[in-house]
Amino acid sequence: MAEVTRKLGLSTTAIHGGAPRPTPGTGVASPLVQAVNYVQETGTSEGLRYTRYGNTPNAELVQRRLAQLEGSEAALVLSSGMGATSCAMLALLRTGDHLVSSSWIYGGTRKLFSEDIPGMGIEVTFVNPLEPRGWRKALRKTTRVIFLETPVNPTCRVLELNSLQSLAHSEGIALVVDSTFASPVNFRPIEHGVDVVIHSATKYLNGHHDILAGVVCGNEPFIDEVRQKMMVWGQAPDPFACWLLERGLKTIDVRVKRQNENAMEIAEWCSKRPEIAKVHYPGLPSHPDHEIAKTLLDGFGGMLAIELKGAGPAAIRFIHALKLFTYAASLGGVDSLVIEPRYSSHEFMTPDERAKIGIPDGFLRLSIGIENAEDLIADIEQALQQ
Ligand SMILES: Cc1ncc(COP(=O)(O)O)c(C=O)c1O
């Protein structure tokens, strides 16, 4: 069959991107090659394949597809989202360098930036991303990286990128965005001048709560450097995880669009309930970043958060009463989940520190799945009544 030359849509790319055209006798699904080592040519190191090098057939296929989905030159899949962030930082920063990070980031990343990275002689400044001129004030001659997460876990704030990318580029600083909450269906940061995109592929990219993986997207030379770090720090993914990730990606467009619709319906319903003090969802006109979200995102996402009147004790009663939502960490899969960040991603922060970044006790994060919205709403309703 002739090669397709037109630019493919996101869903088509998610299914076919980077894959060779199947020929008679080959499987329609990609074969899983669960080997750790590969037969090598004699007399040369060309073509050396080893799972820790990230060049197994299953890793290479899903890497090509992810680069196409994010619109980057290259992508590298690693064994977890934290592995992706750690190796990207190891590739970008050296002793004596300075990192400026949004203070509104996933708890594990916060720990990496406040303990491990400073332990390597790299200085880190955390910035409130909404403070006027906050980013600029934090910059030093040694600043090499600006890091942020948008939409923000778990508050669903959406950060403006235009002025930040001009600032970063005028100073020769790499702008790195953790885009886990959005997925490439809703947001592709590279289209907005971002240099490096990171995902916990454990979440929307895979979408089924059954693998741990991460991805770094960027230009070829940078991805090569991240690969070198991945090889020596031992952060490569298993071929089976790559195979499941590739299979999960095939449905990302339909999954995420359904999650967007469900979350919108649930957020609107929750915003009318007297038991709920606050709903955090960028699709609601009342959300402080609704206008930014409308311009940056193609969909408002499947993540939302609620604060119940009655705070912590009410949250615990509510969670106990839920029948469909599962109380579990992680997010972005087809099953709906609920979690309290104070007992999961942000458990190592004090209540005061959490309150400062908008996470009071009793704050509940909902990861909306692809179930029927009316069933999810009925579940929330019966739990609120108890
Ligand atoms: C926004 C964000 N980034 C990174 C991570 C880390 O990903 P992983 O658990 O795959 O290491 C998470 C995990 O929850 C996350 O929510």
Short mmCIF file of C-alpha atoms and ligand atoms in Angstrom, two decimals:
data_model
loop_
_atom_site.label_atom_id
_atom_site.label_comp_id
_atom_site.label_asym_id
_atom_site.label_seq_id
_atom_site.Cartn_x
_atom_site.Cartn_y
_atom_site.Cartn_z
CA MET A 1 0.00 0.00 0.00
CA ALA A 2 1.21 3.54 -0.78
CA GLU A 3 2.72 5.71 2.00
CA VAL A 4 0.34 8.28 3.55
CA THR A 5 1.86 11.72 2.89
CA ARG A 6 -0.72 14.07 4.48
CA LYS A 7 -0.35 15.18 8.10
CA LEU A 8 -2.26 12.71 10.24
CA GLY A 9 -4.67 13.61 13.03
CA LEU A 10 -3.80 12.91 16.66
CA SER A 11 -5.93 9.78 16.96
CA THR A 12 -4.50 8.28 13.76
CA THR A 13 -0.99 9.07 14.99
CA ALA A 14 -1.78 7.46 18.35
CA ILE A 15 -2.67 4.24 16.51
CA HIS A 16 -0.14 4.12 13.66
CA GLY A 17 2.60 6.67 14.46
CA GLY A 18 6.13 5.32 14.14
CA ALA A 19 5.00 1.78 13.27
CA PRO A 20 6.11 -0.04 10.12
CA ARG A 21 3.25 -0.92 7.77
CA PRO A 22 2.23 -4.52 8.64
CA THR A 23 2.86 -6.92 5.77
CA PRO A 24 1.09 -10.23 5.03
CA GLY A 25 1.83 -12.68 7.79
CA THR A 26 2.81 -10.09 10.45
CA GLY A 27 0.59 -9.36 13.45
CA VAL A 28 -1.76 -6.39 13.35
CA ALA A 29 -0.71 -5.64 16.93
CA SER A 30 3.00 -5.01 17.45
CA PRO A 31 4.94 -8.05 18.58
CA LEU A 32 6.29 -7.99 22.13
CA VAL A 33 10.00 -8.82 22.19
CA GLN A 34 10.62 -9.63 25.84
CA ALA A 35 14.36 -10.19 25.39
CA VAL A 36 16.93 -8.27 27.40
CA ASN A 37 19.84 -8.78 25.01
CA TYR A 38 20.11 -9.11 21.23
CA VAL A 39 22.35 -10.96 18.80
CA GLN A 40 25.11 -8.61 17.67
CA GLU A 41 27.20 -8.19 14.53
CA THR A 42 30.79 -9.34 14.99
CA GLY A 43 33.63 -6.82 14.76
CA THR A 44 31.55 -3.68 15.53
CA SER A 45 29.55 -2.10 18.34
CA GLU A 46 27.07 -0.77 15.76
CA GLY A 47 23.62 -2.16 16.39
CA LEU A 48 24.32 -3.09 20.00
CA ARG A 49 20.94 -3.52 21.66
CA TYR A 50 20.35 -3.96 25.39
CA THR A 51 17.23 -3.19 27.39
CA ARG A 52 18.99 -0.74 29.74
CA TYR A 53 20.04 1.33 26.69
CA GLY A 54 16.39 2.03 25.82
CA ASN A 55 16.77 0.64 22.30
CA THR A 56 14.62 -2.49 22.35
CA PRO A 57 12.13 -2.75 19.45
CA ASN A 58 9.16 -2.04 21.76
CA ALA A 59 10.89 1.01 23.35
CA GLU A 60 11.90 2.44 19.97
CA LEU A 61 8.42 2.08 18.50
CA VAL A 62 6.64 3.82 21.38
CA GLN A 63 9.34 6.53 21.51
CA ARG A 64 8.76 7.39 17.84
CA ARG A 65 5.01 7.55 18.43
CA LEU A 66 5.30 9.76 21.52
CA ALA A 67 7.59 12.20 19.70
CA GLN A 68 4.99 12.50 16.94
CA LEU A 69 2.17 13.04 19.45
CA GLU A 70 4.05 15.78 21.32
CA GLY A 71 5.50 17.34 18.16
CA SER A 72 9.10 16.92 19.35
CA GLU A 73 12.18 15.80 17.42
CA ALA A 74 12.71 12.83 19.74
CA ALA A 75 11.36 11.11 22.85
CA LEU A 76 12.77 8.72 25.42
CA VAL A 77 10.71 6.35 27.55
CA LEU A 78 11.99 5.65 31.06
CA SER A 79 10.92 3.38 33.88
CA SER A 80 8.80 6.01 35.69
CA GLY A 81 7.76 9.64 35.63
CA MET A 82 10.24 10.33 38.43
CA GLY A 83 12.94 8.55 36.41
CA ALA A 84 12.09 10.87 33.50
CA THR A 85 12.33 14.05 35.60
CA SER A 86 15.50 12.89 37.40
CA CYS A 87 17.36 11.93 34.21
CA ALA A 88 16.23 15.11 32.41
CA MET A 89 17.61 17.18 35.31
CA LEU A 90 20.84 15.15 35.40
CA ALA A 91 21.28 15.90 31.70
CA LEU A 92 20.57 19.63 32.08
CA LEU A 93 22.28 20.56 35.34
CA ARG A 94 25.83 20.39 36.74
CA THR A 95 27.29 21.25 40.15
CA GLY A 96 27.18 25.05 40.55
CA ASP A 97 24.12 25.48 38.32
CA HIS A 98 20.80 26.89 39.46
CA LEU A 99 17.28 25.57 38.89
CA VAL A 100 14.15 27.72 39.23
CA SER A 101 11.03 25.69 39.83
CA SER A 102 7.39 26.47 40.34
CA SER A 103 6.49 25.60 43.93
CA TRP A 104 3.24 24.08 42.62
CA ILE A 105 4.55 20.70 41.54
CA TYR A 106 3.95 17.02 42.23
CA GLY A 107 5.17 16.06 45.73
CA GLY A 108 7.80 13.59 44.49
CA THR A 109 9.31 16.21 42.18
CA ARG A 110 9.30 18.70 45.06
CA LYS A 111 11.27 16.19 47.15
CA LEU A 112 13.77 15.63 44.32
CA PHE A 113 14.27 19.40 43.95
CA SER A 114 14.42 20.23 47.65
CA GLU A 115 16.62 17.32 48.84
CA ASP A 116 18.48 15.32 46.18
CA ILE A 117 19.30 18.02 43.61
CA PRO A 118 20.66 20.49 46.24
CA GLY A 119 22.69 17.56 47.65
CA MET A 120 24.54 17.52 44.31
CA GLY A 121 25.63 21.15 44.69
CA ILE A 122 22.86 22.51 42.45
CA GLU A 123 20.92 25.43 43.91
CA VAL A 124 17.15 25.47 43.64
CA THR A 125 14.75 28.39 44.03
CA PHE A 126 11.01 27.74 44.32
CA VAL A 127 8.73 30.41 42.91
CA ASN A 128 5.06 31.11 43.32
CA PRO A 129 4.24 30.97 39.59
CA LEU A 130 1.59 33.68 39.92
CA GLU A 131 3.72 36.24 41.75
CA PRO A 132 4.24 39.19 39.37
CA ARG A 133 7.84 39.11 38.03
CA GLY A 134 8.48 36.18 40.40
CA TRP A 135 10.29 34.12 37.75
CA ARG A 136 12.46 37.01 36.63
CA LYS A 137 13.42 37.93 40.21
CA ALA A 138 14.55 34.36 40.86
CA LEU A 139 16.96 34.17 37.91
CA ARG A 140 20.72 34.19 38.41
CA LYS A 141 23.72 34.06 36.05
CA THR A 142 23.92 30.34 36.79
CA THR A 143 20.25 29.54 36.09
CA ARG A 144 20.05 26.75 33.52
CA VAL A 145 16.48 25.44 33.91
CA ILE A 146 12.99 26.76 34.58
CA PHE A 147 10.64 23.93 35.57
CA LEU A 148 6.90 23.97 35.98
CA GLU A 149 3.89 21.76 35.90
CA THR A 150 0.69 22.74 34.11
CA PRO A 151 -2.12 21.97 34.78
CA VAL A 152 -0.90 21.79 38.37
CA ASN A 153 -1.30 18.64 40.47
CA PRO A 154 -3.63 18.64 42.42
CA THR A 155 -5.07 22.17 42.27
CA CYS A 156 -5.72 22.15 38.49
CA ARG A 157 -4.32 25.69 38.08
CA VAL A 158 -3.32 26.41 34.47
CA LEU A 159 -0.18 28.51 33.99
CA GLU A 160 0.41 31.04 31.25
CA LEU A 161 3.48 30.24 29.13
CA ASN A 162 3.93 33.07 26.64
CA SER A 163 5.91 35.50 28.76
CA LEU A 164 7.76 32.67 30.48
CA GLN A 165 9.05 31.19 27.26
CA SER A 166 10.24 34.62 26.06
CA LEU A 167 12.01 35.16 29.39
CA ALA A 168 13.64 31.70 29.33
CA HIS A 169 14.78 32.02 25.73
CA SER A 170 16.11 35.56 26.04
CA GLU A 171 18.30 34.31 28.91
CA GLY A 172 19.32 31.02 27.23
CA ILE A 173 17.54 28.94 29.87
CA ALA A 174 15.80 25.62 29.14
CA LEU A 175 12.06 25.69 29.80
CA VAL A 176 10.84 22.31 31.05
CA VAL A 177 7.16 21.44 31.53
CA ASP A 178 5.64 18.42 33.25
CA SER A 179 2.53 17.99 31.13
CA THR A 180 1.24 14.82 32.82
CA PHE A 181 -2.17 16.28 33.76
CA ALA A 182 -2.96 17.41 30.22
CA SER A 183 -1.76 14.60 27.93
CA PRO A 184 -0.99 15.55 24.30
CA VAL A 185 -4.71 15.36 23.51
CA ASN A 186 -5.39 18.49 25.58
CA PHE A 187 -2.07 20.33 25.40
CA ARG A 188 1.21 20.14 23.45
CA PRO A 189 3.67 22.51 25.19
CA ILE A 190 6.25 22.35 22.37
CA GLU A 191 3.76 24.24 20.17
CA HIS A 192 4.07 27.04 22.78
CA GLY A 193 7.87 27.30 22.74
CA VAL A 194 8.65 24.86 25.56
CA ASP A 195 12.00 23.03 25.14
CA VAL A 196 11.41 19.84 27.12
CA VAL A 197 8.18 18.03 27.93
CA ILE A 198 7.97 15.40 30.64
CA HIS A 199 5.15 13.00 31.42
CA SER A 200 4.45 10.38 33.96
CA ALA A 201 3.35 7.90 31.27
CA THR A 202 1.87 5.88 34.14
CA LYS A 203 -1.11 8.25 33.85
CA TYR A 204 -3.03 9.34 30.71
CA LEU A 205 -0.51 8.05 28.16
CA ASN A 206 -1.03 4.47 29.28
CA GLY A 207 -4.45 5.05 30.79
CA HIS A 208 -5.14 1.70 32.44
CA HIS A 209 -3.40 1.82 35.84
CA ASP A 210 -1.20 -1.14 34.90
CA ILE A 211 2.30 0.17 34.12
CA LEU A 212 4.83 2.57 35.58
CA ALA A 213 6.66 4.65 32.94
CA GLY A 214 7.83 8.15 32.09
CA VAL A 215 8.74 10.04 28.95
CA VAL A 216 11.02 12.97 28.10
CA CYS A 217 10.46 14.79 24.78
CA GLY A 218 12.84 17.31 23.24
CA ASN A 219 15.42 17.78 20.52
CA GLU A 220 17.68 14.90 19.39
CA PRO A 221 20.96 16.01 21.06
CA PHE A 222 19.21 16.59 24.38
CA ILE A 223 17.34 13.27 24.27
CA ASP A 224 20.69 11.56 23.59
CA GLU A 225 22.07 13.12 26.76
CA VAL A 226 19.05 11.97 28.77
CA ARG A 227 19.58 8.48 27.32
CA GLN A 228 23.18 8.48 28.59
CA LYS A 229 21.91 9.32 32.09
CA MET A 230 19.17 6.70 31.86
CA MET A 231 21.73 4.05 30.94
CA VAL A 232 24.07 4.71 33.86
CA TRP A 233 21.39 5.46 36.45
CA GLY A 234 19.49 2.35 35.38
CA GLN A 235 16.14 3.96 34.56
CA ALA A 236 15.21 2.13 31.34
CA PRO A 237 11.74 0.64 30.93
CA ASP A 238 10.94 -3.04 30.57
CA PRO A 239 9.84 -4.10 27.03
CA PHE A 240 6.46 -5.28 28.37
CA ALA A 241 5.80 -1.83 29.88
CA CYS A 242 6.64 -0.28 26.48
CA TRP A 243 4.31 -2.72 24.74
CA LEU A 244 1.45 -1.91 27.15
CA LEU A 245 2.17 1.81 26.80
CA GLU A 246 2.00 1.54 23.01
CA ARG A 247 -1.29 -0.35 23.25
CA GLY A 248 -2.69 2.16 25.75
CA LEU A 249 -1.74 5.07 23.48
CA LYS A 250 -3.95 3.73 20.68
CA THR A 251 -7.07 4.82 22.60
CA ILE A 252 -5.73 8.02 24.17
CA ASP A 253 -7.78 10.37 22.01
CA VAL A 254 -11.13 8.72 22.74
CA ARG A 255 -10.28 8.10 26.39
CA VAL A 256 -9.18 11.65 27.16
CA LYS A 257 -12.07 13.25 25.26
CA ARG A 258 -14.52 11.12 27.27
CA GLN A 259 -12.68 12.04 30.48
CA ASN A 260 -12.90 15.74 29.55
CA GLU A 261 -16.66 15.44 29.00
CA ASN A 262 -17.26 13.45 32.19
CA ALA A 263 -15.17 15.82 34.30
CA MET A 264 -17.00 18.87 32.92
CA GLU A 265 -20.38 17.34 33.75
CA ILE A 266 -19.28 16.32 37.24
CA ALA A 267 -17.65 19.70 37.96
CA GLU A 268 -20.82 21.54 36.92
CA TRP A 269 -22.95 19.24 39.08
CA CYS A 270 -20.62 19.57 42.09
CA SER A 271 -20.58 23.37 41.81
CA LYS A 272 -24.33 23.41 42.56
CA ARG A 273 -24.17 21.21 45.67
CA PRO A 274 -24.51 22.87 49.08
CA GLU A 275 -22.23 20.25 50.75
CA ILE A 276 -19.30 21.27 48.52
CA ALA A 277 -17.44 24.45 49.46
CA LYS A 278 -15.25 24.69 46.37
CA VAL A 279 -14.77 22.99 43.00
CA HIS A 280 -11.44 23.29 41.22
CA TYR A 281 -11.89 22.66 37.48
CA PRO A 282 -10.44 24.86 34.71
CA GLY A 283 -13.51 24.28 32.54
CA LEU A 284 -15.74 26.21 34.97
CA PRO A 285 -16.05 29.95 34.22
CA SER A 286 -15.53 30.53 37.97
CA HIS A 287 -12.04 28.96 37.83
CA PRO A 288 -9.31 31.64 38.15
CA ASP A 289 -7.50 30.34 35.04
CA HIS A 290 -10.54 29.63 32.87
CA GLU A 291 -9.56 32.22 30.23
CA ILE A 292 -5.94 30.99 30.03
CA ALA A 293 -7.18 27.39 29.85
CA LYS A 294 -9.50 28.31 26.97
CA THR A 295 -6.61 29.71 24.95
CA LEU A 296 -3.98 27.07 25.78
CA LEU A 297 -5.86 23.79 26.09
CA ASP A 298 -7.85 21.74 23.60
CA GLY A 299 -9.76 20.16 26.50
CA PHE A 300 -10.08 21.02 30.20
CA GLY A 301 -8.95 17.59 31.38
CA GLY A 302 -10.19 14.71 33.47
CA MET A 303 -8.80 15.96 36.79
CA LEU A 304 -10.79 18.00 39.26
CA ALA A 305 -10.74 18.69 42.96
CA ILE A 306 -13.38 19.46 45.54
CA GLU A 307 -13.34 20.82 49.06
CA LEU A 308 -16.20 19.66 51.27
CA LYS A 309 -17.80 21.81 53.93
CA GLY A 310 -16.66 20.00 57.09
CA ALA A 311 -13.07 19.68 55.77
CA GLY A 312 -10.94 16.67 56.83
CA PRO A 313 -13.51 14.58 58.79
CA ALA A 314 -16.17 15.14 56.09
CA ALA A 315 -13.66 14.05 53.41
CA ILE A 316 -12.96 10.78 55.22
CA ARG A 317 -16.71 10.04 55.64
CA PHE A 318 -17.27 10.85 51.96
CA ILE A 319 -14.48 8.53 50.78
CA HIS A 320 -15.81 5.66 52.92
CA ALA A 321 -19.27 6.06 51.38
CA LEU A 322 -18.15 6.03 47.71
CA LYS A 323 -18.98 2.84 45.81
CA LEU A 324 -17.61 3.39 42.28
CA PHE A 325 -14.69 5.75 42.83
CA THR A 326 -11.65 3.86 44.12
CA TYR A 327 -9.54 5.41 46.86
CA ALA A 328 -6.07 5.18 45.31
CA ALA A 329 -3.06 7.25 44.29
CA SER A 330 -2.15 7.92 40.66
CA LEU A 331 -4.49 9.23 37.99
CA GLY A 332 -5.45 9.36 34.35
CA GLY A 333 -6.77 5.83 33.87
CA VAL A 334 -10.13 4.55 32.69
CA ASP A 335 -11.29 3.88 36.29
CA SER A 336 -12.32 6.87 38.41
CA LEU A 337 -10.21 7.49 41.50
CA VAL A 338 -10.32 9.72 44.54
CA ILE A 339 -7.41 10.64 46.79
CA GLU A 340 -6.51 13.06 49.56
CA PRO A 341 -3.14 14.67 48.68
CA ARG A 342 -2.40 15.13 52.42
CA TYR A 343 -2.13 11.31 52.66
CA SER A 344 -0.46 10.71 49.28
CA SER A 345 1.47 13.01 46.91
CA HIS A 346 1.86 15.83 49.48
CA GLU A 347 2.07 13.81 52.72
CA PHE A 348 5.61 14.97 53.53
CA MET A 349 4.58 18.65 53.66
CA THR A 350 3.21 20.26 56.83
CA PRO A 351 -0.49 21.27 56.85
CA ASP A 352 0.66 24.92 56.73
CA GLU A 353 2.90 24.33 53.71
CA ARG A 354 0.06 22.54 51.96
CA ALA A 355 -2.43 25.28 52.78
CA LYS A 356 -0.03 27.86 51.28
CA ILE A 357 -0.11 26.08 47.92
CA GLY A 358 -3.90 25.73 48.03
CA ILE A 359 -4.32 22.23 49.51
CA PRO A 360 -6.17 22.50 52.84
CA ASP A 361 -7.04 19.38 54.86
CA GLY A 362 -10.04 17.68 53.31
CA PHE A 363 -9.05 18.66 49.76
CA LEU A 364 -10.10 15.76 47.52
CA ARG A 365 -8.58 15.11 44.11
CA LEU A 366 -10.79 13.23 41.64
CA SER A 367 -9.36 11.48 38.59
CA ILE A 368 -12.34 10.99 36.34
CA GLY A 369 -12.44 7.81 34.28
CA ILE A 370 -14.51 6.81 31.28
CA GLU A 371 -17.49 5.31 33.14
CA ASN A 372 -20.94 6.82 32.46
CA ALA A 373 -21.04 10.32 33.96
CA GLU A 374 -24.52 9.77 35.44
CA ASP A 375 -23.24 6.76 37.43
CA LEU A 376 -20.29 8.75 38.77
CA ILE A 377 -22.60 11.63 39.73
CA ALA A 378 -25.01 9.21 41.44
CA ASP A 379 -22.07 7.77 43.39
CA ILE A 380 -20.94 11.23 44.55
CA GLU A 381 -24.55 12.15 45.42
CA GLN A 382 -25.15 9.10 47.62
CA ALA A 383 -21.77 9.62 49.34
CA LEU A 384 -22.59 13.29 50.03
CA GLN A 385 -25.95 12.28 51.52
CA GLN A 386 -24.20 10.07 54.03
C1 LIG B 1 2.36 15.51 37.67
C2 LIG B 1 3.19 14.29 38.00
N1 LIG B 1 4.45 14.23 37.56
C3 LIG B 1 5.24 13.15 37.84
C4 LIG B 1 4.77 12.09 38.58
C5 LIG B 1 5.67 10.92 38.85
O1 LIG B 1 5.31 9.86 38.03
P1 LIG B 1 5.61 8.30 38.38
O2 LIG B 1 4.75 7.93 39.53
O3 LIG B 1 5.28 7.60 37.10
O4 LIG B 1 7.06 8.21 38.73
C6 LIG B 1 3.46 12.11 39.04
C7 LIG B 1 2.93 10.98 39.82
O5 LIG B 1 1.86 11.04 40.39
C8 LIG B 1 2.64 13.24 38.74
O6 LIG B 1 1.37 13.33 39.16
#
